[in-house]
Structures are given as structure tokens and as C-alpha cells.
mmCIF file with all atom_site columns, C-alpha atoms and ligand atoms in Angstrom:
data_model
loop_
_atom_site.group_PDB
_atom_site.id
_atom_site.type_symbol
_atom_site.label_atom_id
_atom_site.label_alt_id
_atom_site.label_comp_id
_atom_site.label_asym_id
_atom_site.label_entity_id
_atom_site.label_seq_id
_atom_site.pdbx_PDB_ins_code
_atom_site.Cartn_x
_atom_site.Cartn_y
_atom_site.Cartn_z
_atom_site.occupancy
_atom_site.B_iso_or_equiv
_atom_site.pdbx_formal_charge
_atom_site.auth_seq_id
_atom_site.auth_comp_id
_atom_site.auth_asym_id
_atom_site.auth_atom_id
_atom_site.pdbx_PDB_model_num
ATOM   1   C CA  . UNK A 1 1   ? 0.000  0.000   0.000   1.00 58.00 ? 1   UNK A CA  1
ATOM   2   C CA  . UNK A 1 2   ? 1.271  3.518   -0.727  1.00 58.00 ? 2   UNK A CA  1
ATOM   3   C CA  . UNK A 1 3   ? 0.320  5.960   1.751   1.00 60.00 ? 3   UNK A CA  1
ATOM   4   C CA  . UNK A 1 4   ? 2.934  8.598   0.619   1.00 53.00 ? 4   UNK A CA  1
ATOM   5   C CA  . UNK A 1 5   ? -0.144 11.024  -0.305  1.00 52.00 ? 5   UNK A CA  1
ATOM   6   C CA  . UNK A 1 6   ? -0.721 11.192  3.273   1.00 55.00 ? 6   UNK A CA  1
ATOM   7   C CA  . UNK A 1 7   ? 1.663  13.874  4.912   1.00 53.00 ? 7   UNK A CA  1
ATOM   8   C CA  . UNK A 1 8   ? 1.323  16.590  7.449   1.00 55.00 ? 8   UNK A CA  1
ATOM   9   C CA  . UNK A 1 9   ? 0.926  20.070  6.484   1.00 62.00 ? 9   UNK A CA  1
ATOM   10  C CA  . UNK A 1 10  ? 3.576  21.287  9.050   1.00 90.00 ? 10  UNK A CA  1
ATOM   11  C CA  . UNK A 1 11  ? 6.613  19.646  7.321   1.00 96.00 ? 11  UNK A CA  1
ATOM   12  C CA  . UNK A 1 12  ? 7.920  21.507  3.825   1.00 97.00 ? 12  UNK A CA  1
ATOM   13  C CA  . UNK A 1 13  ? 10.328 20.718  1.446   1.00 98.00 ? 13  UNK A CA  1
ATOM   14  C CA  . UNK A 1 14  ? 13.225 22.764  -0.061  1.00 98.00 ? 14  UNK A CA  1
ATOM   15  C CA  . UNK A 1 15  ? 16.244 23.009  -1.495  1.00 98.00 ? 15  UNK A CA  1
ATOM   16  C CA  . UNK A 1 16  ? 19.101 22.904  1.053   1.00 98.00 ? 16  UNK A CA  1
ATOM   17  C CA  . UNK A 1 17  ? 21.729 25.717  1.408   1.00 98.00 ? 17  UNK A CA  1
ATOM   18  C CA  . UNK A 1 18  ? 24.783 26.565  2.975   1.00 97.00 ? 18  UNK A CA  1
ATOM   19  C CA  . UNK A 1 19  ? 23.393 27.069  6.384   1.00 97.00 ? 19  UNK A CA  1
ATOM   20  C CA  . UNK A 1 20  ? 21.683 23.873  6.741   1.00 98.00 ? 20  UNK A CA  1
ATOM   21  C CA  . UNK A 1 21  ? 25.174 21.602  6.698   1.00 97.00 ? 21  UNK A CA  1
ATOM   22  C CA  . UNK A 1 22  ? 25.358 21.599  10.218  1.00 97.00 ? 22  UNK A CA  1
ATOM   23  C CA  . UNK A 1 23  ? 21.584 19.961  10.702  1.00 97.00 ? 23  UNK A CA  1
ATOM   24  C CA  . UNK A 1 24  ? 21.976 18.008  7.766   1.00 98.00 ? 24  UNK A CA  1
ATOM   25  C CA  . UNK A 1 25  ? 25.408 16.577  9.103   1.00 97.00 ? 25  UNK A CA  1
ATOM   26  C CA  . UNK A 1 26  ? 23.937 16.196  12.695  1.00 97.00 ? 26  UNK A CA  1
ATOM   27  C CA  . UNK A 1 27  ? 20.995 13.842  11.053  1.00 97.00 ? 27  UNK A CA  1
ATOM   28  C CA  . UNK A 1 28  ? 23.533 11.462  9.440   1.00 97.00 ? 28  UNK A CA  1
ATOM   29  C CA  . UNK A 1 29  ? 25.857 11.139  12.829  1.00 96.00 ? 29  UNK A CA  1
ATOM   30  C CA  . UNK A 1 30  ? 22.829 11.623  15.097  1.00 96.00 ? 30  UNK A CA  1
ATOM   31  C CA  . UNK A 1 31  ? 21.280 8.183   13.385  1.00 96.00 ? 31  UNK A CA  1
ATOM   32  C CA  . UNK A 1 32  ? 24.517 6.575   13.607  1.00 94.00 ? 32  UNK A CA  1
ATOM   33  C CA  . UNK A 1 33  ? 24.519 6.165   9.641   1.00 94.00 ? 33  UNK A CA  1
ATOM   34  C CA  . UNK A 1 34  ? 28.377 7.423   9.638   1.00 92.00 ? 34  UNK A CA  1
ATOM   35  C CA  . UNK A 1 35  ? 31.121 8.048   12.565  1.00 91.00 ? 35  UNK A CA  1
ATOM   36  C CA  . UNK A 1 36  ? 32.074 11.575  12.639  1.00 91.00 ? 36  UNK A CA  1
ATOM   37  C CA  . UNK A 1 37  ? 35.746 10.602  11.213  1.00 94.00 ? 37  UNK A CA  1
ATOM   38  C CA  . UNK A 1 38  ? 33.621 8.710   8.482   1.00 93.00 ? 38  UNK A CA  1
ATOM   39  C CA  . UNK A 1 39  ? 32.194 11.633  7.156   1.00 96.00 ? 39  UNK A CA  1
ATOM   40  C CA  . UNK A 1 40  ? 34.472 12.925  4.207   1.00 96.00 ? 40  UNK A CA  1
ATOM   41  C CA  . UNK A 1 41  ? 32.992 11.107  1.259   1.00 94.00 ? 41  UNK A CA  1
ATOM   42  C CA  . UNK A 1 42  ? 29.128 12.506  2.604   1.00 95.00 ? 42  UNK A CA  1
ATOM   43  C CA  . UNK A 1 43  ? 30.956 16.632  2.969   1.00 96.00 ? 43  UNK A CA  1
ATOM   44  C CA  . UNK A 1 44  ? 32.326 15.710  -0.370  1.00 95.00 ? 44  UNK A CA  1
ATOM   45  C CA  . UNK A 1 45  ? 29.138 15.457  -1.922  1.00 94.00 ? 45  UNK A CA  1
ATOM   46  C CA  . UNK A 1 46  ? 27.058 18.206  0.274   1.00 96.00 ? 46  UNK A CA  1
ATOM   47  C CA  . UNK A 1 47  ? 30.190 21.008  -0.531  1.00 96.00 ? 47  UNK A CA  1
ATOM   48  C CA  . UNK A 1 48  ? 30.063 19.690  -4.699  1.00 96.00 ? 48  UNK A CA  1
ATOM   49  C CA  . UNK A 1 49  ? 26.367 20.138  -4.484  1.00 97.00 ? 49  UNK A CA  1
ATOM   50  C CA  . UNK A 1 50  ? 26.962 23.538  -2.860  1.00 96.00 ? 50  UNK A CA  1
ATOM   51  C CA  . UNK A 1 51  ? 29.440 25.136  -4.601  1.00 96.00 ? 51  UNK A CA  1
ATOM   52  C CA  . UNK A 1 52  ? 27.652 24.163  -8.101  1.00 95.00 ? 52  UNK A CA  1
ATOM   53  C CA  . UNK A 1 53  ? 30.020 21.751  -9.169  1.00 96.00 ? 53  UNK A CA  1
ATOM   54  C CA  . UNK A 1 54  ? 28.104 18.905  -8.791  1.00 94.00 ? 54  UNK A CA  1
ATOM   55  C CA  . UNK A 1 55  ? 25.237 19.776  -11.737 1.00 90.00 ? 55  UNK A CA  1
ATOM   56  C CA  . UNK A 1 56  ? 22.270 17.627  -11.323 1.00 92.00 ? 56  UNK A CA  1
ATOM   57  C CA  . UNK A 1 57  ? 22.832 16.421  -7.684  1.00 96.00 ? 57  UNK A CA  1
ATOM   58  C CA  . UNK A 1 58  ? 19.946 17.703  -5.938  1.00 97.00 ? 58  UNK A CA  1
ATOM   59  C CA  . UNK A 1 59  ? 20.026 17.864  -1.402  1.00 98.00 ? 59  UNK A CA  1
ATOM   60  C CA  . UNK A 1 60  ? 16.708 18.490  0.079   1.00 98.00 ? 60  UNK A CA  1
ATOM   61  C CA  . UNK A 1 61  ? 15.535 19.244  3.506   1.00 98.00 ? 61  UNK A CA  1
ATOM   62  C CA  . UNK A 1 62  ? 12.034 18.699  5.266   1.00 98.00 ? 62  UNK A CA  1
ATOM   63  C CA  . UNK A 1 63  ? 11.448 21.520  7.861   1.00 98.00 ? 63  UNK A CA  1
ATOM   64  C CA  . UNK A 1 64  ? 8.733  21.751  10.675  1.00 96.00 ? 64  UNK A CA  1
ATOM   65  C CA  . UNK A 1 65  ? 7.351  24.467  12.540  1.00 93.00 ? 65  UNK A CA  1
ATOM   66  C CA  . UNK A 1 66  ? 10.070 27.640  12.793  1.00 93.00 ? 66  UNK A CA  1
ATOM   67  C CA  . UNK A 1 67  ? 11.573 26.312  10.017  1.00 94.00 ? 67  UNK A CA  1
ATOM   68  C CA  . UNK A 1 68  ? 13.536 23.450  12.059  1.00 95.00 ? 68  UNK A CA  1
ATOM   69  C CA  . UNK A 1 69  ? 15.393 21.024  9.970   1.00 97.00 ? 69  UNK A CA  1
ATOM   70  C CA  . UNK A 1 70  ? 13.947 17.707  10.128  1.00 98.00 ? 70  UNK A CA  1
ATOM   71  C CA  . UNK A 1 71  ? 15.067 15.692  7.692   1.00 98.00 ? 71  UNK A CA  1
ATOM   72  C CA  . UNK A 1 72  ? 17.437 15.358  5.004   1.00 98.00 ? 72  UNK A CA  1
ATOM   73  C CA  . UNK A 1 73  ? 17.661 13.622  1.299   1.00 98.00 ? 73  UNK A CA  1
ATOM   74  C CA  . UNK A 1 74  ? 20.360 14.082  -1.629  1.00 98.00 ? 74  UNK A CA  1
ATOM   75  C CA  . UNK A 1 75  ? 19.219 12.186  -4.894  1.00 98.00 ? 75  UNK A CA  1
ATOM   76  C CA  . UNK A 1 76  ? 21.551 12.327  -8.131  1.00 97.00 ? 76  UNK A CA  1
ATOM   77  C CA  . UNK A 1 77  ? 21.737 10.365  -11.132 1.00 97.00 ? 77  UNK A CA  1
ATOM   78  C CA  . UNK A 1 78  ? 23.175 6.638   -11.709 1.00 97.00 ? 78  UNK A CA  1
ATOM   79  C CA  . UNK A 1 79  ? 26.598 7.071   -13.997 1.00 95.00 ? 79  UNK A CA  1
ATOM   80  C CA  . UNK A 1 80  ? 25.889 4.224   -15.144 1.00 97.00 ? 80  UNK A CA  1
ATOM   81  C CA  . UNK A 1 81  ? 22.494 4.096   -15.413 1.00 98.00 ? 81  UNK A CA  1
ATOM   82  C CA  . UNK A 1 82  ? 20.124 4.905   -17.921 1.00 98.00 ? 82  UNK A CA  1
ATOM   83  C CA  . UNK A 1 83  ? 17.723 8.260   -16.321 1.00 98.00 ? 83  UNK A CA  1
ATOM   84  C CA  . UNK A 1 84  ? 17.863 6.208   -13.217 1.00 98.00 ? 84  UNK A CA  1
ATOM   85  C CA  . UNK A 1 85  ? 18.246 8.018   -10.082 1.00 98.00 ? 85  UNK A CA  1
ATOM   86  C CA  . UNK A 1 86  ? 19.930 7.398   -6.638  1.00 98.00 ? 86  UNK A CA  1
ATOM   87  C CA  . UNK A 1 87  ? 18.559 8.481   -3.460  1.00 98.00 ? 87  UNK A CA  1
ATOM   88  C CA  . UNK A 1 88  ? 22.214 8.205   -1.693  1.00 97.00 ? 88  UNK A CA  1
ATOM   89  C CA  . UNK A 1 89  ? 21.152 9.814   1.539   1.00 97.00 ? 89  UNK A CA  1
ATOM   90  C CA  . UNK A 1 90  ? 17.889 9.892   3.615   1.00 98.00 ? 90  UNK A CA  1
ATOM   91  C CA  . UNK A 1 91  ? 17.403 10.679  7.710   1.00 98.00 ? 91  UNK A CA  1
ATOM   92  C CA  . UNK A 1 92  ? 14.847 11.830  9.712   1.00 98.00 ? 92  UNK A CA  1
ATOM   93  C CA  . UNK A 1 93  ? 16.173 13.921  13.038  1.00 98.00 ? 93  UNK A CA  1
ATOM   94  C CA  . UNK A 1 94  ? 16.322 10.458  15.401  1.00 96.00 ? 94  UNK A CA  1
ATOM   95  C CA  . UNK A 1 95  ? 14.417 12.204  18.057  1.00 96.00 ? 95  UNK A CA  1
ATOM   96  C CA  . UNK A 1 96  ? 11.548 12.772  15.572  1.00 94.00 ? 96  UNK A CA  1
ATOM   97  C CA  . UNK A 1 97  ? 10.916 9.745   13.161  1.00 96.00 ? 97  UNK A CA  1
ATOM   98  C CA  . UNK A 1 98  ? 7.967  8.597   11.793  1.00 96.00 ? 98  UNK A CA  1
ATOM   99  C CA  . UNK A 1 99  ? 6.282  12.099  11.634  1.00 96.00 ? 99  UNK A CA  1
ATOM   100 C CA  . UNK A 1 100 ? 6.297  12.093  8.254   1.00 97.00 ? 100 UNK A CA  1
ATOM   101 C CA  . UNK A 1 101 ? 9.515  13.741  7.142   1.00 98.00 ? 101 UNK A CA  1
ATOM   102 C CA  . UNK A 1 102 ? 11.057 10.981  5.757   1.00 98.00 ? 102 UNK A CA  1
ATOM   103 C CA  . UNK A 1 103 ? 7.717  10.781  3.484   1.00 98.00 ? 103 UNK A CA  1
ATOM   104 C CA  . UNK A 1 104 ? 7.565  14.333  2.652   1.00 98.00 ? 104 UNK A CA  1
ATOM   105 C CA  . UNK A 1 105 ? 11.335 14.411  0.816   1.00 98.00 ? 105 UNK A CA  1
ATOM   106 C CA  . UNK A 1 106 ? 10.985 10.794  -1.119  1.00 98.00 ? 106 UNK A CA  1
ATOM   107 C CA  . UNK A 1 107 ? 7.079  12.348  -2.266  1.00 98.00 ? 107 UNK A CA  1
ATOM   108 C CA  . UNK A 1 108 ? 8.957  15.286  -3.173  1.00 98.00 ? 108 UNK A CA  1
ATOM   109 C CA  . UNK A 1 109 ? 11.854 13.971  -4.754  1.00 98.00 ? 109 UNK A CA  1
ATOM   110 C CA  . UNK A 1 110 ? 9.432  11.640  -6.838  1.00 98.00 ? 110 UNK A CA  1
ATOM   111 C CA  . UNK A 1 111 ? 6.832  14.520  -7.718  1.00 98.00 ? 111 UNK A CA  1
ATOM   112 C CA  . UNK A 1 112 ? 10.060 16.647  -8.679  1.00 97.00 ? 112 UNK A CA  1
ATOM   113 C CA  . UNK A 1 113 ? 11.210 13.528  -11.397 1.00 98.00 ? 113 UNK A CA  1
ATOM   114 C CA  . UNK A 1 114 ? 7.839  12.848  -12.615 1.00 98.00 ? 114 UNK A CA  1
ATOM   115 C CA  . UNK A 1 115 ? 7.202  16.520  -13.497 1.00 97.00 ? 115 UNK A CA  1
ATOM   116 C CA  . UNK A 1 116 ? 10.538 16.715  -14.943 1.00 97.00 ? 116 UNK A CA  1
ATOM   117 C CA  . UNK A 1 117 ? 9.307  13.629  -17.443 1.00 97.00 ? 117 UNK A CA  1
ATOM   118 C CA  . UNK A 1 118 ? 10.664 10.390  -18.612 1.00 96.00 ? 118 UNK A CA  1
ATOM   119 C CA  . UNK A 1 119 ? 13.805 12.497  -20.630 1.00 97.00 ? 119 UNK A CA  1
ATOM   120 C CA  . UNK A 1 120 ? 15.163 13.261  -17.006 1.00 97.00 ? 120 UNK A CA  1
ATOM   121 C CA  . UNK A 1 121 ? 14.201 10.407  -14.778 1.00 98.00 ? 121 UNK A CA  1
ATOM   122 C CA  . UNK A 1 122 ? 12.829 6.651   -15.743 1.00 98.00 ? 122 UNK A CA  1
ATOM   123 C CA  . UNK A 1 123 ? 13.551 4.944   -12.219 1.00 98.00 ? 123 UNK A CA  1
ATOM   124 C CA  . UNK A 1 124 ? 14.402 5.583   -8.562  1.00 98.00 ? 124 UNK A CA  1
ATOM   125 C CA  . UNK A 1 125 ? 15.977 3.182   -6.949  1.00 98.00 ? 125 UNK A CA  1
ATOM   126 C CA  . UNK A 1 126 ? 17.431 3.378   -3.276  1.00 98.00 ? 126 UNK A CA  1
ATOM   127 C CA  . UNK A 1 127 ? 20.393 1.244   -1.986  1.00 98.00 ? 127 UNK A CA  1
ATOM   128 C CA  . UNK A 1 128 ? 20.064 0.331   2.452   1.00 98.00 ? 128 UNK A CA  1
ATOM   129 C CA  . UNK A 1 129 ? 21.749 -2.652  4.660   1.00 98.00 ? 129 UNK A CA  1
ATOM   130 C CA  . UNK A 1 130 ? 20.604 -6.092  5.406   1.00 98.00 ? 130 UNK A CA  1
ATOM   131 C CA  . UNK A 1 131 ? 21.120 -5.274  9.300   1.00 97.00 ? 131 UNK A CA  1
ATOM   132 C CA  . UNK A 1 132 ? 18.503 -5.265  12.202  1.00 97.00 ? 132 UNK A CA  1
ATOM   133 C CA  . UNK A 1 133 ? 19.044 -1.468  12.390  1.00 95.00 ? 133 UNK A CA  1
ATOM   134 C CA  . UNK A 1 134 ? 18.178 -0.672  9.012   1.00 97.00 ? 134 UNK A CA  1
ATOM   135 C CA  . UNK A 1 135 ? 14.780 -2.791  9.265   1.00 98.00 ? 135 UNK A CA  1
ATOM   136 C CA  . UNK A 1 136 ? 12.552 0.549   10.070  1.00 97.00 ? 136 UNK A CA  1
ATOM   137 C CA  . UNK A 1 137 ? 14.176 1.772   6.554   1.00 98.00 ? 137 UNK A CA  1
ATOM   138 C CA  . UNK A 1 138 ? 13.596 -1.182  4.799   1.00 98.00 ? 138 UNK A CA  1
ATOM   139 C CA  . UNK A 1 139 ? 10.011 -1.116  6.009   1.00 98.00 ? 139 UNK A CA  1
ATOM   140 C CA  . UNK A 1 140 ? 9.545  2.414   4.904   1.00 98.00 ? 140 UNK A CA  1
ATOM   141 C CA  . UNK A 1 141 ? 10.418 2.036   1.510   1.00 98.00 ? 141 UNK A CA  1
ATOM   142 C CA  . UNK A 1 142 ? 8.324  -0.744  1.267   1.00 98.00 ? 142 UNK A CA  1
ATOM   143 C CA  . UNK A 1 143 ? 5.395  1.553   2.420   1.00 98.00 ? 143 UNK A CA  1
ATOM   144 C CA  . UNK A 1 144 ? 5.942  3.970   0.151   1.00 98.00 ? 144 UNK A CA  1
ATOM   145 C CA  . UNK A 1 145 ? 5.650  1.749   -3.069  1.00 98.00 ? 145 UNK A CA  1
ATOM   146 C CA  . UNK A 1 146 ? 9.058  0.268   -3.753  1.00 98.00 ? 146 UNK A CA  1
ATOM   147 C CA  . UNK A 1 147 ? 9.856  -2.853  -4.783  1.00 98.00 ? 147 UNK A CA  1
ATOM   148 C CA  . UNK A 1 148 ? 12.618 -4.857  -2.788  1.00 98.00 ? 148 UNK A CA  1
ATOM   149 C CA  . UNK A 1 149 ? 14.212 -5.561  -6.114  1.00 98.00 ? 149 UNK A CA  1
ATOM   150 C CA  . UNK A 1 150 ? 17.985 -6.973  -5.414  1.00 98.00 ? 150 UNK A CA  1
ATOM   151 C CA  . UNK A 1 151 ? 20.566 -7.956  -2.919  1.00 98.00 ? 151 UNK A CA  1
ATOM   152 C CA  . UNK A 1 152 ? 24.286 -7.880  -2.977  1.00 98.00 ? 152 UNK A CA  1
ATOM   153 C CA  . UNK A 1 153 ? 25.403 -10.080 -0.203  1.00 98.00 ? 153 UNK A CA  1
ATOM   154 C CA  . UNK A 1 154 ? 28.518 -9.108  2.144   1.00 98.00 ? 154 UNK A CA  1
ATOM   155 C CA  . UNK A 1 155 ? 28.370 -5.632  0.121   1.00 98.00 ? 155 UNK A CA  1
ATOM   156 C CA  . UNK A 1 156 ? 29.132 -3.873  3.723   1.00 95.00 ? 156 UNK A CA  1
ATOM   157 C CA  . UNK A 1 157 ? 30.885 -6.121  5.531   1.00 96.00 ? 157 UNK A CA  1
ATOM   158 C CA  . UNK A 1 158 ? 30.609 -9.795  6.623   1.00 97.00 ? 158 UNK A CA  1
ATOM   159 C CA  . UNK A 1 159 ? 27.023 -10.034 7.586   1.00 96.00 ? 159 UNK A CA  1
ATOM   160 C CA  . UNK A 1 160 ? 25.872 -6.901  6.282   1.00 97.00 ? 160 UNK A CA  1
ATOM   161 C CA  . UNK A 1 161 ? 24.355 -6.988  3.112   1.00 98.00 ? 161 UNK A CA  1
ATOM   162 C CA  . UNK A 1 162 ? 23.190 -4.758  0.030   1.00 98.00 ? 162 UNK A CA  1
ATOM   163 C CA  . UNK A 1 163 ? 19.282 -4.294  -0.395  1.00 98.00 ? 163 UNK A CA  1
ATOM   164 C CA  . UNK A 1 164 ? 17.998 -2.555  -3.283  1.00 98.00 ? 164 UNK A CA  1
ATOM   165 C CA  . UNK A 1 165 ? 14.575 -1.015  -3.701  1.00 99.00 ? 165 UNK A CA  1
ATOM   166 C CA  . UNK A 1 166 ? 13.495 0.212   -6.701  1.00 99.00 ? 166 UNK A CA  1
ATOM   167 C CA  . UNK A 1 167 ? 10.559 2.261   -8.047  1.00 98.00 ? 167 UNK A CA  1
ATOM   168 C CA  . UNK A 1 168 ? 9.523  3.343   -11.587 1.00 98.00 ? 168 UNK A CA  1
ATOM   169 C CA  . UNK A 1 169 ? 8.915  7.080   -12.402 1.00 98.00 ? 169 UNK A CA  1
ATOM   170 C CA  . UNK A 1 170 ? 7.114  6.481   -15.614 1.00 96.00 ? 170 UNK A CA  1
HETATM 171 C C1  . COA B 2 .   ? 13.882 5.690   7.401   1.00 55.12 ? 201 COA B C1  1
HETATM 172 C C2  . COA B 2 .   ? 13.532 7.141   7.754   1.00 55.12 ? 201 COA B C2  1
HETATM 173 C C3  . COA B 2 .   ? 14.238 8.086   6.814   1.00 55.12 ? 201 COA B C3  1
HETATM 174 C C4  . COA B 2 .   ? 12.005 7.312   7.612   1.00 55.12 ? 201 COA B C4  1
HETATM 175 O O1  . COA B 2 .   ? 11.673 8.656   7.884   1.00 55.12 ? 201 COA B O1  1
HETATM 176 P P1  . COA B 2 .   ? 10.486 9.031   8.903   1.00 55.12 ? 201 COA B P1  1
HETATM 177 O O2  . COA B 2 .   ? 10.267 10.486  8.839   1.00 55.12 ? 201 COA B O2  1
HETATM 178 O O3  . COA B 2 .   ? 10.811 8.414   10.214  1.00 55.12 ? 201 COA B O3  1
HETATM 179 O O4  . COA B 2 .   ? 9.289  8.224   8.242   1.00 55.12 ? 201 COA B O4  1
HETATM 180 P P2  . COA B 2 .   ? 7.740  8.642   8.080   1.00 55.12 ? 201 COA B P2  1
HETATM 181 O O5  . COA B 2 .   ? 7.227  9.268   9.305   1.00 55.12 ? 201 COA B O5  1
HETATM 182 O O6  . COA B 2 .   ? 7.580  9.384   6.817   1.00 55.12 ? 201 COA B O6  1
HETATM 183 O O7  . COA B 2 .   ? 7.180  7.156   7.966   1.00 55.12 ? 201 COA B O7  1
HETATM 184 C C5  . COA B 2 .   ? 6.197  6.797   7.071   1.00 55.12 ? 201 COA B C5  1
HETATM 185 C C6  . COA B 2 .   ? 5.909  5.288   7.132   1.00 55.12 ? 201 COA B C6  1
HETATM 186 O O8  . COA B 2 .   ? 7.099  4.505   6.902   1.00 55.12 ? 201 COA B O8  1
HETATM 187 C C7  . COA B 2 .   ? 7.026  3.310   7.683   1.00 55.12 ? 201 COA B C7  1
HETATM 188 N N1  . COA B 2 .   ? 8.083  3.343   8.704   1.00 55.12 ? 201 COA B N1  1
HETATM 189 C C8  . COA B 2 .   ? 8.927  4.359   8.956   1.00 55.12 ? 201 COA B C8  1
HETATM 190 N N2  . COA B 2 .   ? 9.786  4.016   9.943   1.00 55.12 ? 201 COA B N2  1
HETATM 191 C C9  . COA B 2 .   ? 9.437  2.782   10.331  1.00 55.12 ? 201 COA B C9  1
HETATM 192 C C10 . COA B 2 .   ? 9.923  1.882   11.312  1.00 55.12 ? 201 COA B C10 1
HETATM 193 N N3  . COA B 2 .   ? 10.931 2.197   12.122  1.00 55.12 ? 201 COA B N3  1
HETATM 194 N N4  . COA B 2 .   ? 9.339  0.677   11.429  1.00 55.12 ? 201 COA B N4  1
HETATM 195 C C11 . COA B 2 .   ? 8.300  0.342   10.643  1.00 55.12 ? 201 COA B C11 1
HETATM 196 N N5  . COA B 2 .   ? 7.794  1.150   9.693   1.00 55.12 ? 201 COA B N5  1
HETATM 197 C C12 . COA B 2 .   ? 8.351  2.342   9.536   1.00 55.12 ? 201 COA B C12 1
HETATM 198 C C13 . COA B 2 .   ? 5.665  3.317   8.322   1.00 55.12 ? 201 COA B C13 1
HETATM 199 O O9  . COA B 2 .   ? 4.746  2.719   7.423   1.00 55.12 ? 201 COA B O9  1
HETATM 200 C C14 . COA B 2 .   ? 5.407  4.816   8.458   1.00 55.12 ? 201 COA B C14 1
HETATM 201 O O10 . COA B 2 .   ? 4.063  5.129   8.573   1.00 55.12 ? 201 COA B O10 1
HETATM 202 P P3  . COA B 2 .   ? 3.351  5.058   10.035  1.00 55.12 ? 201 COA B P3  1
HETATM 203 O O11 . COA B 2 .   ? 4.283  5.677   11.028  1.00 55.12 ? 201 COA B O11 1
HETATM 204 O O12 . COA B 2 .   ? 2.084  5.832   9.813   1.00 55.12 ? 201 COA B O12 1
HETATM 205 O O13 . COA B 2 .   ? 3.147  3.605   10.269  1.00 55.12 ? 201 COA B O13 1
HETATM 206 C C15 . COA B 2 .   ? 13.920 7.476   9.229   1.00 55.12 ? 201 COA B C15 1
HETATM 207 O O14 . COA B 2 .   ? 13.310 6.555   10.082  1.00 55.12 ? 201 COA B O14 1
HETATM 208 C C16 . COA B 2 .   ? 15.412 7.500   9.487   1.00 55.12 ? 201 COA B C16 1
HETATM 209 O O15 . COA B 2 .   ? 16.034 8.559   9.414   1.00 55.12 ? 201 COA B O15 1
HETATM 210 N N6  . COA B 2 .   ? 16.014 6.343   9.861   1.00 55.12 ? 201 COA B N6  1
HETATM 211 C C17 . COA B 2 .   ? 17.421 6.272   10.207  1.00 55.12 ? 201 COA B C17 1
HETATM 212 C C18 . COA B 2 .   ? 18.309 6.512   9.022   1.00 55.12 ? 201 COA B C18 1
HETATM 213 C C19 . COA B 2 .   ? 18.016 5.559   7.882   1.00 55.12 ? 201 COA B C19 1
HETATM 214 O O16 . COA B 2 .   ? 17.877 4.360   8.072   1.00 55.12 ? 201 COA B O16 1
HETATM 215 N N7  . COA B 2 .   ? 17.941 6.107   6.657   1.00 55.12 ? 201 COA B N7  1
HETATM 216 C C20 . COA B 2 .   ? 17.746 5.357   5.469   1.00 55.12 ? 201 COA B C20 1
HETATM 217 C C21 . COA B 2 .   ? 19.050 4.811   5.060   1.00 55.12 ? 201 COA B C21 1
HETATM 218 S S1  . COA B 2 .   ? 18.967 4.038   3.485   1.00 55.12 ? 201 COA B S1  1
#
């Protein structure tokens, strides 16, 4: 079932800037997704998508009432791929999940690809772990239409595997 038209009306969506790295750092450490020291590959990507020089990589932020930052999502294109999209990063503020943040950016991200048509963006696919910890993810992209489509084993270590979910934008 796809509930991902049902959202609050507090949370909105927009483009991150500058002044949102902190928060958007915070969410990734604060949910234990990377240890601080582990973080130069995600600053890489925030500061290309910053300064410009990553074109097409999009970072998003959900905000609640005062404008609090929320949640967090960066979605580029596959390489590789043919007009298929990566969402690479996705939190929810730990203290706050399952208030519908998490729902706002992927509706957002998807409505943003859709309207953007089938030359931009054919698929959407979403790559999380195999591990106990990553089970409330794996059950949220399952609730919000994607299919559990493939699995890399040992892809993050022994016992922690690759799960792919994929969704089509067409
Ligand atoms: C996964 C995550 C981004 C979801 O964001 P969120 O704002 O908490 O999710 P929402 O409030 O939009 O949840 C919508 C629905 O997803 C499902 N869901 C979300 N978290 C769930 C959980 N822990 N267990 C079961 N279902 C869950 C439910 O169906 C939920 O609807 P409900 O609460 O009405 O039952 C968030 O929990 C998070 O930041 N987790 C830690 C980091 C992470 O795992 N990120 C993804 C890495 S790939």
C-alpha cells in the first residue's frame, strides 16, 4: 500500500543551502549512519552540491514548525544508469521519526522527477543494509511503493548486506 499522499501540512520541502550543513550533518551522525571521522565522502558530496560543481545532484531538507530542519535527502543520477536516479542519503532527526519527514522528501523527490518527465528520470531506486538497524528503513520504503528488487550479499561487511529497492517514475 502507498500511503505517501498522506503527509502533514507542518513539514515543507526545499532546497538545502549553505546554512543547513550543520543539521543536515547532525541527522547522518545523530542516526549513527556514519562516525564523525567517516564523514568525508558525505561533505564531499554536500560542498560539490553547494558550490555548483556537482550539476544535477539535488540535497533536500524537510522543515517543521520555525523552520527546524527535520530531515534530510540528496538524490543524483546513476553514472551508469540509464535516467535512473539514486537516493544516496535519507534521515529523519532520530528524536523525531515517523512524523512524516522521511515521506515528505521521497514524495517530493518523486513529484520533482515525474514533473521533470521520462527524458530526465525513468527509475528511482534506493540502496540500504541487510542489518537489524536498518529494518525501520527497509520497512519504509516498502510503504511507500518500492519494490525490494535486489541484494548484494557481504556488500558492507561480513554479515551486512546490500538491499535494493526500486521504483519506476514512468
Ligand atoms: C527511514 C527514515 C528516513 C524514515 O523517515 P520518517 O520520517 O521516520 O518516516 P515517516 O514518518 O515518513 O514514515 C512513514 C511510514 O514509513 C514506515 N516506517 C517508517 N519508519 C518505520 C519503522 N521504524 N518501522 C516500521 N515502519 C516504519 C511506516 O509505514 C510509516 O508510517 P506510520 O508511522 O504511519 O506507520 C527514518 O526513520 C530514518 O532517518 N532512519 C534512520 C536513518 C536511515 O535508516 N535512513 C535510510 C538509510 S537508506
Amino acid at each position: 500500500v502507498d500511503h505517501s499522499a498522506e503527509v502533514p501540512e507542518s513539514i515543507t520541502v526545499r532546497a538545502a543551502v549553505a546554512a543547513d550543513i550543520e543539521q543536515i550533518r547532525a541527522l547522518a551522525i545523530g542516526n549513527g549512519m556514519f562516525a564523525p571521522e567517516d564523514m568525508g565522502g558525505f561533505d564531499d558530496g554536500l560542498n560539490g552540491y553547494l558550490s555548483g560543481e556537482l550539476e544535477g545532484h539535488r540535497w533536500l531538507v524537510a522543515t517543521g514548525p520555525g523552520g527546524r530542519v527535520e530531515g534530510a535527502a540528496y538524490v543524483a543520477p546513476e553514472p551508469f544508469g540509464d535516467r535512473v536516479w539514486n537516493l544516496y542519503f535519507l534521515a529523519a532527526d532520530p528524536s523525531r521519526h515517523r512524523r512524516g519527514a522521511g515521506s515528505s522528501l521521497v514524495r517530493n523527490v518523486e513529484q520533482t522527477l515525474r514533473a521533470e518527465g521520462d527524458e530526465t528520470a525513468r527509475v528511482l531506486i534506493v540502496e540500504t543494509l541487510s542489518s537489524a538497524a536498518y529494518e525501520g528503513a527497509r520497512r519504509f520504503y516498502a510503504s511507500r511503493g518500492f519494490d525490494r528488487e535486489a541484494l548484494i550479499r557481504e556488500f558492507y561487511g561480513p554479515g551486512e548486506d546490500k538491499i535494493v529497492f526500486w521504483k519506476s517514475l514512468v
